[in-house]
Amino acid sequence: MIVLEIDSVKEFMQHMFQGSMFDRFHLRSCEVTTFATFHIDGRCFDDWFDSDEKRTDETGLVTWNMMKTFVFSWIKGNK
């Protein structure tokens, strides 16, 4: 587990959602609260993929790169 103290939230969020700094990190779980709360279990459901598609590695977890587009769309949303 990695614990970070964020000095500049804006800069951190840019790296997290627009950059590739965190793309290889495994996502065990995630919770996003906007108009509703979304819970993500980071375990990959391999049966969802076609047989020729790349699945997760031996951890069985998705990477941040696989999830960041979804999470970003929930956060940015419209009121």
Short mmCIF file of C-alpha atoms in Angstrom, two decimals, residues 28-78:
data_model
loop_
_atom_site.label_atom_id
_atom_site.label_comp_id
_atom_site.label_asym_id
_atom_site.label_seq_id
_atom_site.Cartn_x
_atom_site.Cartn_y
_atom_site.Cartn_z
CA ARG A 28 -8.06 -3.09 -5.49
CA SER A 29 -11.11 -0.93 -4.81
CA CYS A 30 -12.41 2.54 -5.48
CA GLU A 31 -15.35 4.63 -4.31
CA VAL A 32 -16.62 7.73 -6.10
CA THR A 33 -19.41 9.86 -4.68
CA THR A 34 -21.27 12.33 -6.88
CA PHE A 35 -25.10 12.23 -7.17
CA ALA A 36 -24.74 8.58 -6.12
CA THR A 37 -21.92 6.52 -4.69
CA PHE A 38 -20.16 4.15 -7.06
CA HIS A 39 -18.18 1.24 -5.60
CA ILE A 40 -15.62 -0.48 -7.78
CA ASP A 41 -14.23 -3.88 -6.93
CA GLY A 42 -10.92 -4.02 -8.75
CA ARG A 43 -11.04 -7.75 -9.40
CA CYS A 44 -11.11 -8.43 -13.12
CA PHE A 45 -13.91 -10.55 -14.58
CA ASP A 46 -11.89 -12.37 -17.26
CA ASP A 47 -14.95 -13.98 -18.87
CA TRP A 48 -16.02 -10.53 -20.09
CA PHE A 49 -13.02 -10.39 -22.46
CA ASP A 50 -12.76 -12.16 -25.81
CA SER A 51 -10.22 -14.97 -25.86
CA ASP A 52 -7.76 -12.90 -27.93
CA GLU A 53 -7.91 -9.81 -25.68
CA LYS A 54 -5.31 -9.14 -23.03
CA ARG A 55 -6.57 -9.81 -19.56
CA THR A 56 -5.11 -8.84 -16.22
CA ASP A 57 -1.84 -10.15 -14.87
CA GLU A 58 -1.45 -12.73 -12.10
CA THR A 59 -2.85 -10.32 -9.48
CA GLY A 60 -6.32 -10.60 -11.01
CA LEU A 61 -6.79 -6.85 -10.51
CA VAL A 62 -7.49 -4.17 -13.08
CA THR A 63 -4.98 -1.39 -13.57
CA TRP A 64 -5.69 2.30 -13.11
CA ASN A 65 -5.24 2.69 -16.88
CA MET A 66 -8.22 0.38 -17.45
CA MET A 67 -10.44 2.37 -15.06
CA LYS A 68 -9.43 6.03 -15.18
CA THR A 69 -11.68 6.97 -18.12
CA PHE A 70 -14.75 5.59 -16.32
CA VAL A 71 -13.86 7.22 -13.00
CA PHE A 72 -13.10 10.56 -14.65
CA SER A 73 -16.47 10.57 -16.42
CA TRP A 74 -18.26 10.06 -13.10
CA ILE A 75 -16.29 12.81 -11.36
CA LYS A 76 -16.54 15.48 -14.06
CA GLY A 77 -20.27 14.91 -14.68
CA ASN A 78 -22.88 17.65 -15.01
#
